[in-house]
């Protein structure tokens, strides 16, 4: 949810979507939720509820959901001298909503970054996390197509990015009901980003880890 979408929320557009979170809970799928601070301010009860659930961990997706580089899917751009403040403002929004233990990872809005933004991010005390499997669920209405794209792309150690927005990712929850059982049937297990990073250090067990990563802001393809 970008910082200037408050009027759209007031007009009735839903930038929240409880159903994918409920489905992850139903299937007991751990996930890292990269949350925008503006979203947490708009939906503090939902943000706090997710943040207090041990099945999930909350990571930073900026406050404004503005891009950290130019020419990033048409998003407005955070000025370089405002990048750290934007990240820190998101952390403050999480705390206000009752999220006490957000992990120090950051997903760039749109996935767009450069060396300048990485330096600013380092100063903010967070580590950038990208992905290798795009769910393709942003604005998608065909849940089967989303599921196929994920299932065709997943490998050992993959990070899968999906969305959690009612108005812009209406097929996600239905796709998850296909994706999760099939990946488990193939021998994968789901973990949070923090565990996946730990596993990369040689501390994983026999099962291959797979991270399911959802985020709550609206709209564009990440």
PDB file of N, CA, C and O in Angstrom, residues 18 30 72 83 128:
ATOM      1  N   UNK A  18      -7.462 -10.944   4.450  1.00  0.00           N
ATOM      2  CA  UNK A  18      -7.214 -11.933   5.509  1.00  0.00           C
ATOM      3  C   UNK A  18      -7.168 -13.374   5.014  1.00  0.00           C
ATOM      4  O   UNK A  18      -6.597 -14.232   5.687  1.00  0.00           O
ATOM      5  N   UNK A  30       4.727 -21.704   7.731  1.00  0.00           N
ATOM      6  CA  UNK A  30       5.462 -20.522   8.198  1.00  0.00           C
ATOM      7  C   UNK A  30       5.732 -19.590   7.021  1.00  0.00           C
ATOM      8  O   UNK A  30       5.974 -20.036   5.899  1.00  0.00           O
ATOM      9  N   UNK A  72      10.676   2.427 -11.637  1.00  0.00           N
ATOM     10  CA  UNK A  72      10.346   1.141 -11.018  1.00  0.00           C
ATOM     11  C   UNK A  72       8.833   0.945 -11.040  1.00  0.00           C
ATOM     12  O   UNK A  72       8.128   1.353 -10.120  1.00  0.00           O
ATOM     13  N   UNK A  83      15.644   7.714   2.434  1.00  0.00           N
ATOM     14  CA  UNK A  83      15.499   6.249   2.430  1.00  0.00           C
ATOM     15  C   UNK A  83      15.567   5.665   3.833  1.00  0.00           C
ATOM     16  O   UNK A  83      14.727   4.840   4.225  1.00  0.00           O
ATOM     17  N   UNK A 128      18.794  -6.576   2.699  1.00  0.00           N
ATOM     18  CA  UNK A 128      17.865  -6.762   1.583  1.00  0.00           C
ATOM     19  C   UNK A 128      17.695  -8.242   1.263  1.00  0.00           C
ATOM     20  O   UNK A 128      18.661  -9.005   1.264  1.00  0.00           O
TER      21      UNK A 128
END
